[in-house]
PDB file of C-alpha atoms in Angstrom:
ATOM      1  CA  MET A   1       1.850  67.985 -38.171  1.00 49.00           C
ATOM      2  CA  ILE A   2      -0.976  66.398 -36.853  1.00 54.00           C
ATOM      3  CA  ASP A   3      -4.064  68.929 -36.071  1.00 62.00           C
ATOM      4  CA  PHE A   4      -6.752  69.264 -34.059  1.00 60.00           C
ATOM      5  CA  ARG A   5      -9.155  67.957 -36.638  1.00 65.00           C
ATOM      6  CA  TYR A   6      -7.193  64.643 -36.772  1.00 63.00           C
ATOM      7  CA  HIS A   7      -7.650  63.692 -33.118  1.00 62.00           C
ATOM      8  CA  LEU A   8     -11.412  64.970 -33.653  1.00 65.00           C
ATOM      9  CA  VAL A   9     -11.544  62.488 -36.252  1.00 65.00           C
ATOM     10  CA  SER A  10      -9.878  59.504 -34.383  1.00 71.00           C
ATOM     11  CA  ILE A  11     -12.170  60.114 -31.162  1.00 76.00           C
ATOM     12  CA  ILE A  12     -15.174  60.093 -33.373  1.00 74.00           C
ATOM     13  CA  SER A  13     -14.311  56.765 -34.840  1.00 70.00           C
ATOM     14  CA  ILE A  14     -13.800  55.183 -31.381  1.00 74.00           C
ATOM     15  CA  PHE A  15     -17.178  56.136 -30.419  1.00 67.00           C
ATOM     16  CA  LEU A  16     -18.543  55.268 -33.654  1.00 70.00           C
ATOM     17  CA  ALA A  17     -16.959  51.807 -33.184  1.00 65.00           C
ATOM     18  CA  LEU A  18     -18.459  51.140 -29.753  1.00 69.00           C
ATOM     19  CA  ALA A  19     -21.503  52.190 -30.509  1.00 61.00           C
ATOM     20  CA  VAL A  20     -21.708  49.853 -33.410  1.00 59.00           C
ATOM     21  CA  GLY A  21     -20.460  47.203 -30.676  1.00 63.00           C
ATOM     22  CA  ILE A  22     -23.123  47.897 -28.344  1.00 63.00           C
ATOM     23  CA  VAL A  23     -25.780  47.825 -31.438  1.00 55.00           C
ATOM     24  CA  LEU A  24     -24.784  44.430 -32.448  1.00 55.00           C
ATOM     25  CA  GLY A  25     -24.017  42.898 -29.033  1.00 58.00           C
ATOM     26  CA  ALA A  26     -27.252  43.519 -28.064  1.00 59.00           C
ATOM     27  CA  GLY A  27     -29.009  42.527 -31.083  1.00 57.00           C
ATOM     28  CA  PRO A  28     -28.381  39.714 -33.709  1.00 57.00           C
ATOM     29  CA  LEU A  29     -24.794  38.592 -31.725  1.00 52.00           C
ATOM     30  CA  GLN A  30     -26.013  38.642 -28.517  1.00 55.00           C
ATOM     31  CA  ALA A  31     -28.588  36.326 -29.559  1.00 58.00           C
ATOM     32  CA  ASN A  32     -26.256  34.006 -31.792  1.00 65.00           C
ATOM     33  CA  LEU A  33     -23.522  34.310 -28.850  1.00 60.00           C
ATOM     34  CA  GLY A  34     -26.349  33.312 -26.279  1.00 62.00           C
ATOM     35  CA  ASP A  35     -27.380  30.079 -28.498  1.00 70.00           C
ATOM     36  CA  GLN A  36     -23.981  28.981 -28.848  1.00 71.00           C
ATOM     37  CA  LEU A  37     -23.046  29.254 -24.867  1.00 70.00           C
ATOM     38  CA  GLY A  38     -26.265  27.516 -24.179  1.00 72.00           C
ATOM     39  CA  GLU A  39     -25.857  24.566 -26.271  1.00 73.00           C
ATOM     40  CA  GLN A  40     -22.163  24.095 -25.195  1.00 76.00           C
ATOM     41  CA  VAL A  41     -23.357  24.191 -21.526  1.00 77.00           C
ATOM     42  CA  ALA A  42     -26.245  21.537 -22.598  1.00 76.00           C
ATOM     43  CA  ALA A  43     -23.390  19.163 -24.104  1.00 79.00           C
ATOM     44  CA  LEU A  44     -21.511  19.457 -21.059  1.00 79.00           C
ATOM     45  CA  ARG A  45     -24.069  18.979 -18.806  1.00 79.00           C
ATOM     46  CA  THR A  46     -24.939  15.735 -20.805  1.00 79.00           C
ATOM     47  CA  GLU A  47     -21.596  14.714 -20.842  1.00 74.00           C
ATOM     48  CA  LYS A  48     -21.024  14.604 -16.890  1.00 76.00           C
ATOM     49  CA  GLN A  49     -24.350  13.127 -16.742  1.00 76.00           C
ATOM     50  CA  SER A  50     -22.729  10.176 -18.924  1.00 75.00           C
ATOM     51  CA  LEU A  51     -19.402  10.217 -17.175  1.00 77.00           C
ATOM     52  CA  ASN A  52     -21.244   9.777 -13.811  1.00 77.00           C
ATOM     53  CA  ASP A  53     -23.747   7.095 -15.141  1.00 69.00           C
ATOM     54  CA  LYS A  54     -20.452   5.223 -16.428  1.00 72.00           C
ATOM     55  CA  LEU A  55     -18.373   5.820 -13.250  1.00 69.00           C
ATOM     56  CA  SER A  56     -21.555   4.349 -11.457  1.00 68.00           C
ATOM     57  CA  THR A  57     -21.968   1.457 -13.401  1.00 69.00           C
ATOM     58  CA  SER A  58     -18.071   1.144 -12.775  1.00 60.00           C
ATOM     59  CA  GLU A  59     -18.164   1.026  -9.212  1.00 58.00           C
ATOM     60  CA  LYS A  60     -21.198  -1.339  -9.011  1.00 62.00           C
ATOM     61  CA  LEU A  61     -19.320  -3.750 -11.111  1.00 54.00           C
ATOM     62  CA  VAL A  62     -16.376  -3.431  -8.721  1.00 55.00           C
ATOM     63  CA  ASP A  63     -18.283  -3.916  -5.679  1.00 56.00           C
ATOM     64  CA  ALA A  64     -19.961  -6.980  -7.215  1.00 52.00           C
ATOM     65  CA  SER A  65     -16.775  -9.011  -7.926  1.00 55.00           C
ATOM     66  CA  ASP A  66     -15.328  -7.835  -4.311  1.00 56.00           C
ATOM     67  CA  GLU A  67     -18.476  -9.407  -3.056  1.00 56.00           C
ATOM     68  CA  TYR A  68     -18.051 -12.476  -5.504  1.00 49.00           C
ATOM     69  CA  ALA A  69     -14.507 -12.821  -4.359  1.00 56.00           C
ATOM     70  CA  SER A  70     -15.111 -12.558  -0.734  1.00 61.00           C
ATOM     71  CA  ALA A  71     -18.289 -15.271  -1.091  1.00 62.00           C
ATOM     72  CA  VAL A  72     -15.583 -18.021  -2.646  1.00 63.00           C
ATOM     73  CA  GLN A  73     -12.476 -17.120  -0.846  1.00 76.00           C
ATOM     74  CA  GLU A  74     -12.880 -20.034   1.277  1.00 82.00           C
ATOM     75  CA  ARG A  75     -13.117 -21.967  -1.563  1.00 83.00           C
ATOM     76  CA  VAL A  76     -10.743 -21.174  -3.453  1.00 80.00           C
ATOM     77  CA  VAL A  77      -7.962 -21.036  -0.253  1.00 91.00           C
ATOM     78  CA  ARG A  78      -9.248 -23.948   1.830  1.00 93.00           C
ATOM     79  CA  GLY A  79      -6.478 -26.443   2.600  1.00 94.00           C
ATOM     80  CA  ARG A  80      -3.868 -24.667   0.198  1.00 95.00           C
ATOM     81  CA  LEU A  81      -1.495 -24.100   3.633  1.00 97.00           C
ATOM     82  CA  THR A  82      -2.265 -27.179   5.879  1.00 97.00           C
ATOM     83  CA  GLY A  83       0.243 -27.923   8.157  1.00 96.00           C
ATOM     84  CA  HIS A  84       1.821 -24.604   8.314  1.00 97.00           C
ATOM     85  CA  ARG A  85       2.074 -22.142  10.780  1.00 97.00           C
ATOM     86  CA  VAL A  86       1.757 -18.549   9.987  1.00 98.00           C
ATOM     87  CA  VAL A  87       2.758 -14.933  11.775  1.00 98.00           C
ATOM     88  CA  VAL A  88       1.304 -11.731  10.433  1.00 98.00           C
ATOM     89  CA  VAL A  89       3.958  -8.773  10.965  1.00 98.00           C
ATOM     90  CA  ALA A  90       2.041  -5.684  10.399  1.00 98.00           C
ATOM     91  CA  MET A  91       4.150  -2.559   9.335  1.00 98.00           C
ATOM     92  CA  PRO A  92       3.912   0.633  11.366  1.00 97.00           C
ATOM     93  CA  SER A  93       0.205   2.318  10.451  1.00 94.00           C
ATOM     94  CA  ALA A  94      -0.726  -0.890   8.457  1.00 96.00           C
ATOM     95  CA  ASP A  95      -4.480  -0.762   7.540  1.00 95.00           C
ATOM     96  CA  THR A  96      -6.536  -2.930  10.558  1.00 96.00           C
ATOM     97  CA  SER A  97      -8.841  -4.286   8.114  1.00 95.00           C
ATOM     98  CA  MET A  98      -6.118  -5.715   5.919  1.00 96.00           C
ATOM     99  CA  VAL A  99      -4.408  -7.322   8.730  1.00 97.00           C
ATOM    100  CA  ARG A 100      -7.394  -8.669  10.002  1.00 97.00           C
ATOM    101  CA  SER A 101      -7.991  -9.892   6.177  1.00 96.00           C
ATOM    102  CA  MET A 102      -4.732 -11.933   6.762  1.00 97.00           C
ATOM    103  CA  GLU A 103      -5.422 -13.310   9.823  1.00 98.00           C
ATOM    104  CA  THR A 104      -8.655 -14.795   8.597  1.00 96.00           C
ATOM    105  CA  VAL A 105      -7.501 -15.843   5.336  1.00 97.00           C
ATOM    106  CA  ALA A 106      -4.899 -17.401   6.911  1.00 97.00           C
ATOM    107  CA  THR A 107      -7.165 -19.670   9.130  1.00 97.00           C
ATOM    108  CA  GLN A 108      -8.896 -20.297   6.073  1.00 96.00           C
ATOM    109  CA  SER A 109      -6.578 -21.959   4.323  1.00 97.00           C
ATOM    110  CA  GLY A 110      -6.147 -24.600   7.004  1.00 97.00           C
ATOM    111  CA  ALA A 111      -2.382 -23.111   8.531  1.00 97.00           C
ATOM    112  CA  ALA A 112      -2.357 -22.424  12.502  1.00 97.00           C
ATOM    113  CA  LEU A 113      -2.007 -18.507  13.356  1.00 98.00           C
ATOM    114  CA  THR A 114       0.650 -18.358  15.788  1.00 97.00           C
ATOM    115  CA  GLY A 115      -0.334 -14.847  16.117  1.00 97.00           C
ATOM    116  CA  THR A 116      -0.098 -10.919  14.967  1.00 98.00           C
ATOM    117  CA  LEU A 117       3.255  -8.590  15.545  1.00 98.00           C
ATOM    118  CA  SER A 118       2.239  -4.901  14.883  1.00 98.00           C
ATOM    119  CA  LEU A 119       5.466  -3.075  14.801  1.00 98.00           C
ATOM    120  CA  SER A 120       5.361   0.860  16.068  1.00 97.00           C
ATOM    121  CA  GLN A 121       6.694   3.489  14.552  1.00 96.00           C
ATOM    122  CA  ASP A 122       9.664   3.443  17.031  1.00 97.00           C
ATOM    123  CA  TRP A 123      10.714   0.203  15.533  1.00 98.00           C
ATOM    124  CA  PHE A 124      12.148   2.591  12.500  1.00 97.00           C
ATOM    125  CA  ASP A 125      12.476   5.871  13.987  1.00 96.00           C
ATOM    126  CA  PRO A 126      16.139   6.883  13.436  1.00 95.00           C
ATOM    127  CA  THR A 127      15.833   8.869  17.142  1.00 96.00           C
ATOM    128  CA  GLN A 128      15.017   5.930  18.797  1.00 96.00           C
ATOM    129  CA  ALA A 129      17.996   4.131  17.893  1.00 96.00           C
ATOM    130  CA  ALA A 130      19.810   4.128  21.472  1.00 97.00           C
ATOM    131  CA  ASP A 131      16.590   2.767  22.924  1.00 97.00           C
ATOM    132  CA  ARG A 132      16.070  -0.048  20.326  1.00 97.00           C
ATOM    133  CA  ALA A 133      19.387  -1.025  20.912  1.00 97.00           C
ATOM    134  CA  THR A 134      19.034  -1.525  24.716  1.00 97.00           C
ATOM    135  CA  ALA A 135      15.823  -3.006  24.495  1.00 97.00           C
ATOM    136  CA  ALA A 136      17.631  -5.768  21.982  1.00 97.00           C
ATOM    137  CA  ARG A 137      20.268  -6.220  24.096  1.00 96.00           C
ATOM    138  CA  ALA A 138      17.585  -7.046  27.180  1.00 97.00           C
ATOM    139  CA  ALA A 139      15.618  -9.247  24.649  1.00 97.00           C
ATOM    140  CA  ALA A 140      18.245 -11.097  23.364  1.00 96.00           C
ATOM    141  CA  ALA A 141      19.543 -12.167  26.990  1.00 95.00           C
ATOM    142  CA  ALA A 142      16.210 -12.876  27.795  1.00 95.00           C
ATOM    143  CA  LEU A 143      15.946 -15.361  24.758  1.00 94.00           C
ATOM    144  CA  GLY A 144      19.240 -16.729  25.250  1.00 91.00           C
ATOM    145  CA  VAL A 145      20.296 -15.361  21.436  1.00 88.00           C
ATOM    146  CA  ALA A 146      24.463 -15.846  21.623  1.00 86.00           C
ATOM    147  CA  SER A 147      25.129 -12.884  18.909  1.00 89.00           C
ATOM    148  CA  THR A 148      27.840 -10.607  18.370  1.00 92.00           C
ATOM    149  CA  ALA A 149      25.038  -8.426  16.262  1.00 93.00           C
ATOM    150  CA  SER A 150      24.124  -5.154  17.687  1.00 94.00           C
ATOM    151  CA  GLY A 151      21.885  -2.286  17.421  1.00 96.00           C
ATOM    152  CA  ASP A 152      18.785  -2.578  14.766  1.00 97.00           C
ATOM    153  CA  ALA A 153      20.834  -5.799  13.265  1.00 97.00           C
ATOM    154  CA  LEU A 154      20.181  -7.866  16.691  1.00 97.00           C
ATOM    155  CA  LEU A 155      16.947  -6.321  17.289  1.00 97.00           C
ATOM    156  CA  VAL A 156      15.849  -7.857  13.863  1.00 97.00           C
ATOM    157  CA  GLU A 157      17.748 -11.248  14.607  1.00 97.00           C
ATOM    158  CA  VAL A 158      15.610 -11.354  18.129  1.00 97.00           C
ATOM    159  CA  LEU A 159      12.355 -10.799  16.222  1.00 97.00           C
ATOM    160  CA  THR A 160      12.785 -13.334  13.579  1.00 96.00           C
ATOM    161  CA  SER A 161      14.230 -16.046  16.490  1.00 94.00           C
ATOM    162  CA  LEU A 162      10.940 -15.190  18.210  1.00 95.00           C
ATOM    163  CA  GLY A 163       8.705 -15.080  15.378  1.00 95.00           C
ATOM    164  CA  VAL A 164       9.627 -17.593  12.594  1.00 96.00           C
ATOM    165  CA  SER A 165      11.399 -20.943  12.068  1.00 93.00           C
ATOM    166  CA  THR A 166      11.463 -23.657   9.699  1.00 88.00           C
ATOM    167  CA  THR A 167      10.962 -26.104  12.699  1.00 87.00           C
ATOM    168  CA  ALA A 168       8.383 -26.133  15.146  1.00 79.00           C
ATOM    169  CA  ALA A 169       8.784 -25.165  18.757  1.00 78.00           C
ATOM    170  CA  PRO A 170       6.784 -24.793  21.854  1.00 79.00           C
ATOM    171  CA  THR A 171       6.082 -21.793  23.692  1.00 78.00           C
ATOM    172  CA  SER A 172       8.858 -21.164  26.662  1.00 88.00           C
ATOM    173  CA  PRO A 173       9.345 -19.212  29.561  1.00 92.00           C
ATOM    174  CA  LYS A 174      12.461 -17.316  27.797  1.00 94.00           C
ATOM    175  CA  ARG A 175      10.441 -16.701  24.614  1.00 94.00           C
ATOM    176  CA  THR A 176       7.892 -15.350  26.584  1.00 95.00           C
ATOM    177  CA  ALA A 177      10.244 -13.194  28.449  1.00 96.00           C
ATOM    178  CA  ALA A 178      11.932 -11.842  25.157  1.00 96.00           C
ATOM    179  CA  LEU A 179       8.472 -10.783  23.895  1.00 97.00           C
ATOM    180  CA  LYS A 180       7.442  -8.985  26.695  1.00 97.00           C
ATOM    181  CA  VAL A 181      10.758  -6.924  26.488  1.00 97.00           C
ATOM    182  CA  LEU A 182      10.006  -5.791  23.157  1.00 98.00           C
ATOM    183  CA  LEU A 183       6.647  -5.066  24.352  1.00 97.00           C
ATOM    184  CA  ASP A 184       7.445  -3.208  27.336  1.00 97.00           C
ATOM    185  CA  ALA A 185       9.778  -1.053  24.793  1.00 97.00           C
ATOM    186  CA  ASN A 186       6.877   0.245  22.623  1.00 97.00           C
ATOM    187  CA  LEU A 187       8.542  -1.918  19.723  1.00 98.00           C
ATOM    188  CA  LEU A 188       5.429  -3.773  18.946  1.00 97.00           C
ATOM    189  CA  ASP A 189       2.195  -5.011  19.758  1.00 97.00           C
ATOM    190  CA  SER A 190       1.317  -9.042  19.798  1.00 97.00           C
ATOM    191  CA  THR A 191      -2.099 -10.530  19.974  1.00 97.00           C
ATOM    192  CA  VAL A 192      -0.543 -13.388  22.021  1.00 96.00           C
ATOM    193  CA  THR A 193       2.064 -13.157  25.145  1.00 93.00           C
ATOM    194  CA  ASP A 194       3.037 -16.882  24.131  1.00 92.00           C
ATOM    195  CA  LEU A 195       4.456 -16.978  20.555  1.00 94.00           C
ATOM    196  CA  PRO A 196       5.531 -20.083  18.844  1.00 94.00           C
ATOM    197  CA  PRO A 197       7.277 -19.570  15.546  1.00 95.00           C
ATOM    198  CA  ALA A 198       6.003 -19.791  12.431  1.00 97.00           C
ATOM    199  CA  ASP A 199       7.140 -21.592   9.150  1.00 97.00           C
ATOM    200  CA  ILE A 200       5.456 -18.815   6.871  1.00 98.00           C
ATOM    201  CA  ALA A 201       5.417 -14.769   7.198  1.00 98.00           C
ATOM    202  CA  LEU A 202       2.312 -12.536   6.133  1.00 98.00           C
ATOM    203  CA  VAL A 203       4.049  -8.924   6.520  1.00 98.00           C
ATOM    204  CA  VAL A 204       1.507  -6.166   5.875  1.00 98.00           C
ATOM    205  CA  SER A 205       2.846  -3.013   4.025  1.00 97.00           C
ATOM    206  CA  ALA A 206       2.038   0.514   4.620  1.00 96.00           C
ATOM    207  CA  ASP A 207       3.040   3.634   3.003  1.00 96.00           C
ATOM    208  CA  TYR A 208       5.817   5.794   4.549  1.00 96.00           C
ATOM    209  CA  ALA A 209       6.738   9.305   3.601  1.00 95.00           C
ATOM    210  CA  GLY A 210       9.731  12.061   3.895  1.00 93.00           C
ATOM    211  CA  SER A 211      13.102  13.234   2.707  1.00 94.00           C
ATOM    212  CA  GLU A 212      14.462  10.926  -0.162  1.00 94.00           C
ATOM    213  CA  ALA A 213      17.175  10.225   1.853  1.00 95.00           C
ATOM    214  CA  GLY A 214      14.723   9.259   4.958  1.00 95.00           C
ATOM    215  CA  VAL A 215      12.668   7.197   2.673  1.00 96.00           C
ATOM    216  CA  SER A 216      15.585   5.313   1.204  1.00 96.00           C
ATOM    217  CA  GLN A 217      16.961   4.812   4.938  1.00 96.00           C
ATOM    218  CA  ARG A 218      13.393   3.460   5.896  1.00 97.00           C
ATOM    219  CA  SER A 219      13.384   1.182   2.759  1.00 97.00           C
ATOM    220  CA  ASP A 220      16.813  -0.149   3.638  1.00 97.00           C
ATOM    221  CA  ALA A 221      15.478  -1.327   7.041  1.00 97.00           C
ATOM    222  CA  VAL A 222      12.677  -2.614   5.587  1.00 98.00           C
ATOM    223  CA  ARG A 223      14.383  -4.808   3.196  1.00 98.00           C
ATOM    224  CA  THR A 224      16.921  -6.087   6.016  1.00 97.00           C
ATOM    225  CA  LEU A 225      13.850  -7.059   8.478  1.00 98.00           C
ATOM    226  CA  VAL A 226      12.013  -8.519   5.476  1.00 98.00           C
ATOM    227  CA  ALA A 227      15.048 -10.636   4.304  1.00 97.00           C
ATOM    228  CA  ALA A 228      15.676 -12.100   7.699  1.00 97.00           C
ATOM    229  CA  LEU A 229      12.050 -13.178   7.638  1.00 98.00           C
ATOM    230  CA  ALA A 230      12.518 -15.005   4.561  1.00 97.00           C
ATOM    231  CA  ALA A 231      15.860 -16.552   5.401  1.00 97.00           C
ATOM    232  CA  SER A 232      14.141 -18.272   7.984  1.00 96.00           C
ATOM    233  CA  THR A 233      10.708 -19.586   6.740  1.00 97.00           C
ATOM    234  CA  ARG A 234       9.457 -21.761   4.198  1.00 97.00           C
ATOM    235  CA  ALA A 235       7.580 -18.711   2.197  1.00 98.00           C
ATOM    236  CA  THR A 236       7.052 -14.907   2.994  1.00 98.00           C
ATOM    237  CA  VAL A 237       4.863 -12.402   1.197  1.00 98.00           C
ATOM    238  CA  VAL A 238       4.575  -8.800   1.622  1.00 98.00           C
ATOM    239  CA  ALA A 239       0.988  -7.887   0.785  1.00 97.00           C
ATOM    240  CA  GLY A 240       0.111  -4.125   0.528  1.00 95.00           C
ATOM    241  CA  GLY A 241      -2.420  -1.680  -1.212  1.00 87.00           C
ATOM    242  CA  GLU A 242      -2.006   1.259  -3.754  1.00 80.00           C
ATOM    243  CA  THR A 243       0.570   3.728  -2.819  1.00 80.00           C
ATOM    244  CA  LEU A 244      -0.553   7.053  -2.045  1.00 77.00           C
ATOM    245  CA  ALA A 245       1.756   9.855  -2.470  1.00 77.00           C
ATOM    246  CA  ALA A 246       1.578  11.736   0.809  1.00 79.00           C
ATOM    247  CA  ALA A 247       1.162  15.550   0.406  1.00 77.00           C
ATOM    248  CA  GLY A 248       4.090  18.053   0.630  1.00 81.00           C
ATOM    249  CA  GLN A 249       6.184  15.209   0.857  1.00 87.00           C
ATOM    250  CA  PRO A 250       9.281  14.786  -1.611  1.00 92.00           C
ATOM    251  CA  ALA A 251       9.195  10.883  -1.458  1.00 93.00           C
ATOM    252  CA  THR A 252       6.642   8.226  -0.813  1.00 94.00           C
ATOM    253  CA  SER A 253       7.123   4.349  -0.668  1.00 95.00           C
ATOM    254  CA  ASN A 254       5.947   1.211   1.062  1.00 96.00           C
ATOM    255  CA  ALA A 255       7.214  -2.571   1.842  1.00 97.00           C
ATOM    256  CA  VAL A 256       5.930  -4.211  -1.271  1.00 97.00           C
ATOM    257  CA  GLN A 257       7.827  -1.301  -3.316  1.00 96.00           C
ATOM    258  CA  ALA A 258      10.964  -1.632  -1.385  1.00 97.00           C
ATOM    259  CA  VAL A 259      11.260  -5.280  -1.685  1.00 97.00           C
ATOM    260  CA  ARG A 260      10.899  -4.755  -5.689  1.00 97.00           C
ATOM    261  CA  GLU A 261      13.187  -2.423  -6.067  1.00 96.00           C
ATOM    262  CA  LYS A 262      16.342  -4.391  -5.311  1.00 97.00           C
ATOM    263  CA  PRO A 263      17.162  -8.086  -6.884  1.00 96.00           C
ATOM    264  CA  ASP A 264      18.047  -9.844  -3.812  1.00 96.00           C
ATOM    265  CA  THR A 265      14.757  -9.115  -1.984  1.00 97.00           C
ATOM    266  CA  ALA A 266      12.628  -9.661  -5.141  1.00 97.00           C
ATOM    267  CA  ALA A 267      14.495 -12.808  -5.778  1.00 97.00           C
ATOM    268  CA  ALA A 268      13.527 -14.244  -1.964  1.00 97.00           C
ATOM    269  CA  VAL A 269      10.428 -12.526  -1.229  1.00 98.00           C
ATOM    270  CA  ALA A 270       6.817 -12.758  -3.145  1.00 98.00           C
ATOM    271  CA  THR A 271       4.539  -9.513  -3.099  1.00 98.00           C
ATOM    272  CA  VAL A 272       0.993  -8.591  -3.839  1.00 97.00           C
ATOM    273  CA  ASP A 273       0.021  -4.810  -4.401  1.00 95.00           C
ATOM    274  CA  HIS A 274      -3.466  -5.317  -4.381  1.00 93.00           C
ATOM    275  CA  ALA A 275      -4.222  -7.157  -1.369  1.00 93.00           C
ATOM    276  CA  ALA A 276      -6.827  -4.637  -0.309  1.00 91.00           C
ATOM    277  CA  ALA A 277      -9.024  -5.853  -3.473  1.00 87.00           C
ATOM    278  CA  GLY A 278     -11.752  -8.361  -3.243  1.00 84.00           C
ATOM    279  CA  ASN A 279      -9.696 -10.965  -4.526  1.00 88.00           C
ATOM    280  CA  GLY A 280      -6.601  -9.737  -2.527  1.00 90.00           C
ATOM    281  CA  PRO A 281      -6.270 -12.254   0.495  1.00 95.00           C
ATOM    282  CA  ALA A 282      -6.820 -15.234  -1.767  1.00 95.00           C
ATOM    283  CA  VAL A 283      -3.951 -13.995  -3.863  1.00 96.00           C
ATOM    284  CA  VAL A 284      -1.803 -13.633  -0.991  1.00 97.00           C
ATOM    285  CA  VAL A 285      -2.450 -17.206  -0.097  1.00 97.00           C
ATOM    286  CA  LEU A 286      -1.712 -18.424  -4.042  1.00 96.00           C
ATOM    287  CA  ALA A 287       1.752 -16.665  -3.854  1.00 97.00           C
ATOM    288  CA  VAL A 288       2.449 -18.537  -0.630  1.00 97.00           C
ATOM    289  CA  GLU A 289       1.450 -21.752  -2.131  1.00 96.00           C
ATOM    290  CA  ASP A 290       3.923 -20.830  -5.274  1.00 95.00           C
ATOM    291  CA  ALA A 291       6.870 -19.578  -3.082  1.00 96.00           C
ATOM    292  CA  LEU A 292       6.631 -23.002  -1.037  1.00 96.00           C
ATOM    293  CA  ASP A 293       7.064 -24.594  -4.336  1.00 94.00           C
ATOM    294  CA  GLU A 294      10.152 -22.167  -4.927  1.00 93.00           C
ATOM    295  CA  ARG A 295       8.226 -19.537  -7.252  1.00 94.00           C
ATOM    296  CA  ILE A 296       8.657 -16.215  -6.355  1.00 97.00           C
ATOM    297  CA  GLY A 297       5.914 -14.137  -7.613  1.00 96.00           C
ATOM    298  CA  HIS A 298       4.950 -10.173  -8.066  1.00 97.00           C
ATOM    299  CA  TYR A 299       1.570  -9.915  -8.565  1.00 96.00           C
ATOM    300  CA  GLY A 300      -0.744  -6.844  -8.836  1.00 95.00           C
ATOM    301  CA  ILE A 301      -0.593  -3.868 -11.175  1.00 91.00           C
ATOM    302  CA  ALA A 302       1.741  -1.611  -9.546  1.00 92.00           C
ATOM    303  CA  SER A 303       5.418  -1.252 -10.694  1.00 90.00           C
ATOM    304  CA  GLY A 304       7.712  -4.648 -10.568  1.00 93.00           C
ATOM    305  CA  ALA A 305       4.581  -6.845 -10.607  1.00 94.00           C
ATOM    306  CA  THR A 306       5.297  -9.744 -12.877  1.00 93.00           C
ATOM    307  CA  ALA A 307       1.609 -10.917 -13.093  1.00 94.00           C
ATOM    308  CA  LYS A 308      -1.745 -10.091 -12.111  1.00 91.00           C
ATOM    309  CA  LEU A 309      -2.268 -13.441 -10.484  1.00 88.00           C
ATOM    310  CA  PRO A 310      -0.427 -16.363  -9.913  1.00 89.00           C
ATOM    311  CA  ARG A 311      -1.646 -19.408 -11.368  1.00 78.00           C
ATOM    312  CA  VAL A 312      -4.501 -21.169  -9.730  1.00 71.00           C
ATOM    313  CA  LEU A 313      -3.738 -25.351  -8.900  1.00 64.00           C
ATOM    314  CA  PRO A 314      -6.647 -27.758  -8.304  1.00 63.00           C
TER     315      PRO A 314
END
């Protein structure tokens, strides 16, 4: 049986241990631990400063590289697309600066810019399907398109007939009226009211996010549109930047990724996934030049890229 003396000894032992710990902590151990912690903090500060310096240097190098690429861009692309007609098609929420870059580089390459079509969110919104079908029928009638298609399929057919063709065609009252139908339906914006058809399409990508099923459905619609453009042009290139995952959304994708995901579109449509970089616009023109020679490439650093850059011919 454990008696009172046992408990007393145990309590005294505990207090002795605490006292020894306090004495040591306030004495030699405190100095030793304090020195170690101070040295670690100093080392971390030095490491952080070194990393910040390296990051700053890297950013300056990237900025310098982008400035150089922009400075020589016109020389690189000059005359490469002379004699061709380019239309820029911007996906919903496409970056405005990238759209402007595509317009600029198309002109620098010697091509004629027919116009820029910016699709609205309603173009792909499932809840607007009925309104899109009504607008598609009206636009097709105005354009004189005889088709058995309906709904979104007819809408894509109308846009393709308006925007692209391998043969040049003048503007006409019918084309102007059909474009106005789509403008009035808030399905797109256009930089011109009279849109002659182009033989090259530059599609500016943009991110879209949502459920797995919703993103998959959107990607299917994007591929249908891009494939239709490719079938009616001499070359179609989809250009975009890095995909940023949307917070709180199960899935995120963009037009570049959508094209690369399926072998049929990947075989017909070229892509550039770093078009926002300093050399991006020039790469897009080189990708078009390759596509005109029936060399379809996927350029950049994202998934599905086949090379970082197209080959540069003199």
